[in-house]
mmCIF file of N, CA and C in Angstrom:
data_model
loop_
_atom_site.group_PDB
_atom_site.id
_atom_site.type_symbol
_atom_site.label_atom_id
_atom_site.label_comp_id
_atom_site.label_asym_id
_atom_site.label_seq_id
_atom_site.Cartn_x
_atom_site.Cartn_y
_atom_site.Cartn_z
ATOM 1 N N LEU A 1 -28.028 151.041 200.552
ATOM 2 C CA LEU A 1 -26.869 150.411 201.133
ATOM 3 C C LEU A 1 -27.077 148.921 201.375
ATOM 4 N N GLY A 2 -28.337 148.520 201.491
ATOM 5 C CA GLY A 2 -28.618 147.119 201.766
ATOM 6 C C GLY A 2 -28.159 146.691 203.149
ATOM 7 N N ALA A 3 -28.096 147.639 204.066
ATOM 8 C CA ALA A 3 -27.571 147.355 205.396
ATOM 9 C C ALA A 3 -28.661 147.199 206.447
ATOM 10 N N GLY A 4 -29.918 147.249 206.047
ATOM 11 C CA GLY A 4 -30.987 147.173 207.039
ATOM 12 C C GLY A 4 -31.126 148.488 207.777
ATOM 13 N N ARG A 5 -31.570 148.401 209.011
ATOM 14 C CA ARG A 5 -31.794 149.579 209.833
ATOM 15 C C ARG A 5 -30.452 150.200 210.226
ATOM 16 N N LEU A 6 -30.308 151.504 210.013
ATOM 17 C CA LEU A 6 -29.072 152.207 210.358
ATOM 18 C C LEU A 6 -29.253 152.946 211.682
ATOM 19 N N SER A 7 -28.180 153.060 212.435
ATOM 20 C CA SER A 7 -28.201 153.820 213.675
ATOM 21 C C SER A 7 -26.787 154.320 213.951
ATOM 22 N N PHE A 8 -26.670 155.173 214.955
ATOM 23 C CA PHE A 8 -25.352 155.630 215.359
ATOM 24 C C PHE A 8 -24.590 154.454 215.961
ATOM 25 N N GLY A 9 -23.294 154.441 215.763
ATOM 26 C CA GLY A 9 -22.477 153.386 216.343
ATOM 27 C C GLY A 9 -22.375 153.529 217.848
ATOM 28 N N SER A 10 -22.330 152.419 218.535
ATOM 29 C CA SER A 10 -22.178 152.454 219.987
ATOM 30 C C SER A 10 -20.770 152.937 220.332
ATOM 31 N N PRO A 11 -20.593 153.481 221.543
ATOM 32 C CA PRO A 11 -19.243 153.889 221.941
ATOM 33 C C PRO A 11 -18.239 152.740 221.838
ATOM 34 N N GLU A 12 -18.677 151.530 222.155
ATOM 35 C CA GLU A 12 -17.783 150.377 222.089
ATOM 36 C C GLU A 12 -17.349 150.093 220.649
ATOM 37 N N ARG A 13 -18.284 150.107 219.723
ATOM 38 C CA ARG A 13 -17.939 149.851 218.310
ATOM 39 C C ARG A 13 -17.085 150.961 217.731
ATOM 40 N N LEU A 14 -17.414 152.205 218.057
ATOM 41 C CA LEU A 14 -16.606 153.322 217.553
ATOM 42 C C LEU A 14 -15.169 153.205 218.030
ATOM 43 N N GLY A 15 -14.996 152.845 219.287
ATOM 44 C CA GLY A 15 -13.648 152.673 219.822
ATOM 45 C C GLY A 15 -12.933 151.494 219.198
ATOM 46 N N LYS A 16 -13.639 150.370 219.069
ATOM 47 C CA LYS A 16 -13.023 149.146 218.543
ATOM 48 C C LYS A 16 -12.602 149.288 217.088
ATOM 49 N N TYR A 17 -13.487 149.818 216.240
ATOM 50 C CA TYR A 17 -13.220 149.841 214.803
ATOM 51 C C TYR A 17 -12.572 151.128 214.298
ATOM 52 N N LEU A 18 -12.893 152.265 214.924
ATOM 53 C CA LEU A 18 -12.392 153.544 214.423
ATOM 54 C C LEU A 18 -11.483 154.286 215.396
ATOM 55 N N GLY A 19 -11.418 153.818 216.638
ATOM 56 C CA GLY A 19 -10.543 154.465 217.606
ATOM 57 C C GLY A 19 -10.974 155.855 218.000
ATOM 58 N N VAL A 20 -12.283 156.126 217.942
ATOM 59 C CA VAL A 20 -12.801 157.443 218.307
ATOM 60 C C VAL A 20 -13.978 157.293 219.265
ATOM 61 N N GLU A 21 -14.326 158.403 219.898
ATOM 62 C CA GLU A 21 -15.469 158.453 220.802
ATOM 63 C C GLU A 21 -16.659 159.065 220.077
ATOM 64 N N PRO A 22 -17.883 158.829 220.570
ATOM 65 C CA PRO A 22 -19.047 159.512 219.989
ATOM 66 C C PRO A 22 -18.813 161.020 219.965
ATOM 67 N N GLY A 23 -19.210 161.655 218.894
ATOM 68 C CA GLY A 23 -18.996 163.089 218.722
ATOM 69 C C GLY A 23 -17.698 163.418 218.000
ATOM 70 N N SER A 24 -16.852 162.424 217.828
ATOM 71 C CA SER A 24 -15.578 162.642 217.142
ATOM 72 C C SER A 24 -15.445 161.802 215.883
ATOM 73 N N VAL A 25 -16.546 161.229 215.411
ATOM 74 C CA VAL A 25 -16.499 160.407 214.201
ATOM 75 C C VAL A 25 -16.150 161.301 213.018
ATOM 76 N N THR A 26 -15.249 160.818 212.197
ATOM 77 C CA THR A 26 -14.709 161.594 211.094
ATOM 78 C C THR A 26 -14.235 160.648 209.995
ATOM 79 N N PRO A 27 -14.243 161.080 208.746
ATOM 80 C CA PRO A 27 -13.681 160.223 207.700
ATOM 81 C C PRO A 27 -12.219 159.855 207.965
ATOM 82 N N PHE A 28 -11.507 160.699 208.701
ATOM 83 C CA PHE A 28 -10.101 160.425 208.990
ATOM 84 C C PHE A 28 -9.919 159.206 209.899
ATOM 85 N N SER A 29 -10.963 158.804 210.587
ATOM 86 C CA SER A 29 -10.827 157.687 211.529
ATOM 87 C C SER A 29 -10.633 156.341 210.843
ATOM 88 N N VAL A 30 -10.820 156.267 209.526
ATOM 89 C CA VAL A 30 -10.558 154.987 208.847
ATOM 90 C C VAL A 30 -9.085 154.604 208.936
ATOM 91 N N ILE A 31 -8.231 155.541 209.319
ATOM 92 C CA ILE A 31 -6.820 155.208 209.500
ATOM 93 C C ILE A 31 -6.651 154.153 210.593
ATOM 94 N N ASN A 32 -7.592 154.104 211.538
ATOM 95 C CA ASN A 32 -7.541 153.127 212.622
ATOM 96 C C ASN A 32 -8.196 151.800 212.259
ATOM 97 N N ASP A 33 -8.860 151.723 211.116
ATOM 98 C CA ASP A 33 -9.538 150.500 210.682
ATOM 99 C C ASP A 33 -8.589 149.648 209.842
ATOM 100 N N THR A 34 -7.568 149.132 210.492
ATOM 101 C CA THR A 34 -6.558 148.361 209.766
ATOM 102 C C THR A 34 -7.075 147.014 209.287
ATOM 103 N N GLY A 35 -8.150 146.524 209.899
ATOM 104 C CA GLY A 35 -8.746 145.253 209.470
ATOM 105 C C GLY A 35 -9.780 145.423 208.382
ATOM 106 N N HIS A 36 -10.022 146.650 207.948
ATOM 107 C CA HIS A 36 -10.990 146.977 206.896
ATOM 108 C C HIS A 36 -12.376 146.410 207.179
ATOM 109 N N ALA A 37 -12.822 146.587 208.414
ATOM 110 C CA ALA A 37 -14.155 146.151 208.828
ATOM 111 C C ALA A 37 -15.217 147.203 208.539
ATOM 112 N N VAL A 38 -14.783 148.437 208.290
ATOM 113 C CA VAL A 38 -15.705 149.555 208.106
ATOM 114 C C VAL A 38 -15.900 149.847 206.630
ATOM 115 N N ARG A 39 -17.135 150.031 206.264
ATOM 116 C CA ARG A 39 -17.488 150.426 204.892
ATOM 117 C C ARG A 39 -17.609 151.942 204.871
ATOM 118 N N LEU A 40 -16.819 152.600 204.054
ATOM 119 C CA LEU A 40 -16.771 154.059 203.994
ATOM 120 C C LEU A 40 -17.827 154.581 203.013
ATOM 121 N N VAL A 41 -18.850 155.236 203.545
ATOM 122 C CA VAL A 41 -19.926 155.802 202.739
ATOM 123 C C VAL A 41 -19.959 157.295 203.010
ATOM 124 N N LEU A 42 -19.899 158.085 201.939
ATOM 125 C CA LEU A 42 -19.877 159.539 202.059
ATOM 126 C C LEU A 42 -20.979 160.164 201.222
ATOM 127 N N ASP A 43 -21.456 161.305 201.673
ATOM 128 C CA ASP A 43 -22.460 162.056 200.928
ATOM 129 C C ASP A 43 -21.807 162.633 199.672
ATOM 130 N N GLN A 44 -22.444 162.450 198.547
ATOM 131 C CA GLN A 44 -21.875 162.956 197.298
ATOM 132 C C GLN A 44 -21.748 164.471 197.294
ATOM 133 N N GLY A 45 -22.426 165.156 198.196
ATOM 134 C CA GLY A 45 -22.282 166.605 198.312
ATOM 135 C C GLY A 45 -20.866 167.026 198.683
ATOM 136 N N LEU A 46 -20.093 166.114 199.265
ATOM 137 C CA LEU A 46 -18.702 166.426 199.597
ATOM 138 C C LEU A 46 -17.832 166.571 198.359
ATOM 139 N N GLN A 47 -18.349 166.163 197.213
ATOM 140 C CA GLN A 47 -17.586 166.275 195.971
ATOM 141 C C GLN A 47 -17.689 167.671 195.360
ATOM 142 N N ALA A 48 -18.457 168.552 195.981
ATOM 143 C CA ALA A 48 -18.583 169.928 195.497
ATOM 144 C C ALA A 48 -17.259 170.657 195.694
ATOM 145 N N PRO A 49 -17.001 171.686 194.882
ATOM 146 C CA PRO A 49 -15.751 172.437 195.044
ATOM 147 C C PRO A 49 -15.619 173.018 196.450
ATOM 148 N N GLY A 50 -14.389 173.119 196.891
ATOM 149 C CA GLY A 50 -14.117 173.702 198.202
ATOM 150 C C GLY A 50 -13.480 172.701 199.134
ATOM 151 N N ALA A 51 -13.045 173.194 200.258
ATOM 152 C CA ALA A 51 -12.381 172.357 201.250
ATOM 153 C C ALA A 51 -13.387 171.482 201.981
ATOM 154 N N ILE A 52 -12.904 170.340 202.460
ATOM 155 C CA ILE A 52 -13.702 169.434 203.277
ATOM 156 C C ILE A 52 -13.152 169.526 204.692
ATOM 157 N N ASN A 53 -14.019 169.837 205.639
ATOM 158 C CA ASN A 53 -13.621 169.987 207.026
ATOM 159 C C ASN A 53 -13.940 168.724 207.804
ATOM 160 N N GLY A 54 -13.044 168.328 208.695
ATOM 161 C CA GLY A 54 -13.287 167.166 209.528
ATOM 162 C C GLY A 54 -12.462 167.214 210.790
ATOM 163 N N HIS A 55 -12.918 166.470 211.779
ATOM 164 C CA HIS A 55 -12.178 166.354 213.034
ATOM 165 C C HIS A 55 -10.965 165.444 212.820
ATOM 166 N N PRO A 56 -9.815 165.832 213.322
ATOM 167 C CA PRO A 56 -8.631 164.951 213.243
ATOM 168 C C PRO A 56 -8.612 163.963 214.414
ATOM 169 N N LEU A 57 -9.641 163.107 214.485
ATOM 170 C CA LEU A 57 -9.814 162.048 215.485
ATOM 171 C C LEU A 57 -10.263 162.546 216.855
ATOM 172 N N THR A 58 -10.453 163.829 217.013
ATOM 173 C CA THR A 58 -11.009 164.404 218.232
ATOM 174 C C THR A 58 -11.834 165.624 217.850
ATOM 175 N N ASN A 59 -12.927 165.852 218.586
ATOM 176 C CA ASN A 59 -13.804 166.958 218.193
ATOM 177 C C ASN A 59 -13.393 168.300 218.799
ATOM 178 N N THR A 60 -12.182 168.364 219.324
ATOM 179 C CA THR A 60 -11.691 169.628 219.863
ATOM 180 C C THR A 60 -10.975 170.464 218.812
ATOM 181 N N MET A 61 -10.832 169.899 217.616
ATOM 182 C CA MET A 61 -10.148 170.591 216.522
ATOM 183 C C MET A 61 -10.847 170.259 215.202
ATOM 184 N N THR A 62 -10.564 171.046 214.188
ATOM 185 C CA THR A 62 -11.048 170.792 212.837
ATOM 186 C C THR A 62 -9.910 171.047 211.871
ATOM 187 N N THR A 63 -9.833 170.230 210.839
ATOM 188 C CA THR A 63 -8.827 170.443 209.800
ATOM 189 C C THR A 63 -9.538 170.451 208.451
ATOM 190 N N ALA A 64 -8.953 171.104 207.476
ATOM 191 C CA ALA A 64 -9.536 171.201 206.142
ATOM 192 C C ALA A 64 -8.590 170.592 205.125
ATOM 193 N N VAL A 65 -9.132 169.819 204.204
ATOM 194 C CA VAL A 65 -8.356 169.219 203.124
ATOM 195 C C VAL A 65 -9.143 169.331 201.831
ATOM 196 N N SER A 66 -8.447 169.226 200.727
ATOM 197 C CA SER A 66 -9.117 169.205 199.433
ATOM 198 C C SER A 66 -9.678 167.802 199.193
ATOM 199 N N LEU A 67 -10.602 167.682 198.281
ATOM 200 C CA LEU A 67 -11.157 166.374 197.929
ATOM 201 C C LEU A 67 -10.056 165.457 197.412
ATOM 202 N N ASP A 68 -9.175 165.982 196.569
ATOM 203 C CA ASP A 68 -8.082 165.158 196.034
ATOM 204 C C ASP A 68 -7.204 164.605 197.149
ATOM 205 N N ASP A 69 -6.890 165.453 198.130
ATOM 206 C CA ASP A 69 -6.059 164.987 199.243
ATOM 207 C C ASP A 69 -6.800 163.965 200.103
ATOM 208 N N LEU A 70 -8.102 164.166 200.316
ATOM 209 C CA LEU A 70 -8.880 163.202 201.083
ATOM 210 C C LEU A 70 -8.938 161.851 200.365
ATOM 211 N N LEU A 71 -9.096 161.879 199.049
ATOM 212 C CA LEU A 71 -9.115 160.627 198.282
ATOM 213 C C LEU A 71 -7.760 159.926 198.331
ATOM 214 N N ARG A 72 -6.664 160.688 198.313
ATOM 215 C CA ARG A 72 -5.329 160.097 198.464
ATOM 216 C C ARG A 72 -5.176 159.457 199.847
ATOM 217 N N PHE A 73 -5.711 160.115 200.853
ATOM 218 C CA PHE A 73 -5.682 159.567 202.213
ATOM 219 C C PHE A 73 -6.433 158.240 202.262
ATOM 220 N N PHE A 74 -7.641 158.209 201.688
ATOM 221 C CA PHE A 74 -8.414 156.965 201.682
ATOM 222 C C PHE A 74 -7.667 155.858 200.947
ATOM 223 N N ALA A 75 -7.067 156.186 199.821
ATOM 224 C CA ALA A 75 -6.312 155.183 199.062
ATOM 225 C C ALA A 75 -5.155 154.645 199.901
ATOM 226 N N ALA A 76 -4.492 155.526 200.635
ATOM 227 C CA ALA A 76 -3.364 155.091 201.474
ATOM 228 C C ALA A 76 -3.814 154.168 202.602
ATOM 229 N N THR A 77 -5.063 154.323 203.059
ATOM 230 C CA THR A 77 -5.573 153.461 204.128
ATOM 231 C C THR A 77 -6.245 152.205 203.573
ATOM 232 N N GLY A 78 -6.407 152.145 202.245
ATOM 233 C CA GLY A 78 -7.063 150.990 201.627
ATOM 234 C C GLY A 78 -8.573 151.042 201.692
ATOM 235 N N HIS A 79 -9.138 152.235 201.859
ATOM 236 C CA HIS A 79 -10.593 152.399 201.931
ATOM 237 C C HIS A 79 -11.087 153.149 200.696
ATOM 238 N N LYS A 80 -11.933 152.495 199.931
ATOM 239 C CA LYS A 80 -12.520 153.141 198.759
ATOM 240 C C LYS A 80 -13.904 153.650 199.139
ATOM 241 N N PRO A 81 -14.121 154.964 199.028
ATOM 242 C CA PRO A 81 -15.426 155.493 199.429
ATOM 243 C C PRO A 81 -16.540 155.107 198.457
ATOM 244 N N GLN A 82 -17.703 154.894 199.024
ATOM 245 C CA GLN A 82 -18.923 154.726 198.234
ATOM 246 C C GLN A 82 -19.679 156.039 198.372
ATOM 247 N N TRP A 83 -20.018 156.650 197.247
ATOM 248 C CA TRP A 83 -20.677 157.951 197.242
ATOM 249 C C TRP A 83 -22.176 157.761 197.080
ATOM 250 N N LEU A 84 -22.957 158.360 197.988
ATOM 251 C CA LEU A 84 -24.412 158.284 197.937
ATOM 252 C C LEU A 84 -25.000 159.664 198.182
ATOM 253 N N ASP A 85 -26.190 159.888 197.648
ATOM 254 C CA ASP A 85 -26.928 161.101 197.963
ATOM 255 C C ASP A 85 -27.633 160.853 199.293
ATOM 256 N N LEU A 86 -27.090 161.410 200.352
ATOM 257 C CA LEU A 86 -27.646 161.204 201.680
ATOM 258 C C LEU A 86 -28.617 162.309 202.070
ATOM 259 N N GLY A 87 -28.986 163.145 201.097
ATOM 260 C CA GLY A 87 -29.985 164.178 201.353
ATOM 261 C C GLY A 87 -29.460 165.353 202.138
ATOM 262 N N GLY A 88 -28.163 165.586 202.041
ATOM 263 C CA GLY A 88 -27.569 166.726 202.724
ATOM 264 C C GLY A 88 -27.990 168.034 202.087
ATOM 265 N N PRO A 89 -27.548 169.141 202.652
ATOM 266 C CA PRO A 89 -27.904 170.457 202.090
ATOM 267 C C PRO A 89 -27.417 170.605 200.652
ATOM 268 N N SER A 90 -28.197 171.276 199.865
ATOM 269 C CA SER A 90 -27.802 171.528 198.473
ATOM 270 C C SER A 90 -27.676 173.030 198.276
ATOM 271 N N GLU A 91 -26.960 173.390 197.224
ATOM 272 C CA GLU A 91 -26.743 174.814 196.944
ATOM 273 C C GLU A 91 -27.937 175.384 196.229
#
């Protein structure tokens, strides 16, 4: 990524840029990043067949969408995902 040392976002940054609290970070939160300050990086494992589950801006619920629908959502928000192998679980 060329981003140096990575860490979890502070509650202040999560609120300012994504409009969410710690524990509720989700790809859907880019809808709140109207200034496009956030770089969207996703694990390439999410491209596997099946639904993608995520919090709808709060961790009290979960919603499922297809990859195609998630990509349409990102396009509508102006965020192009960068896909990386983040070492997630493999089949």
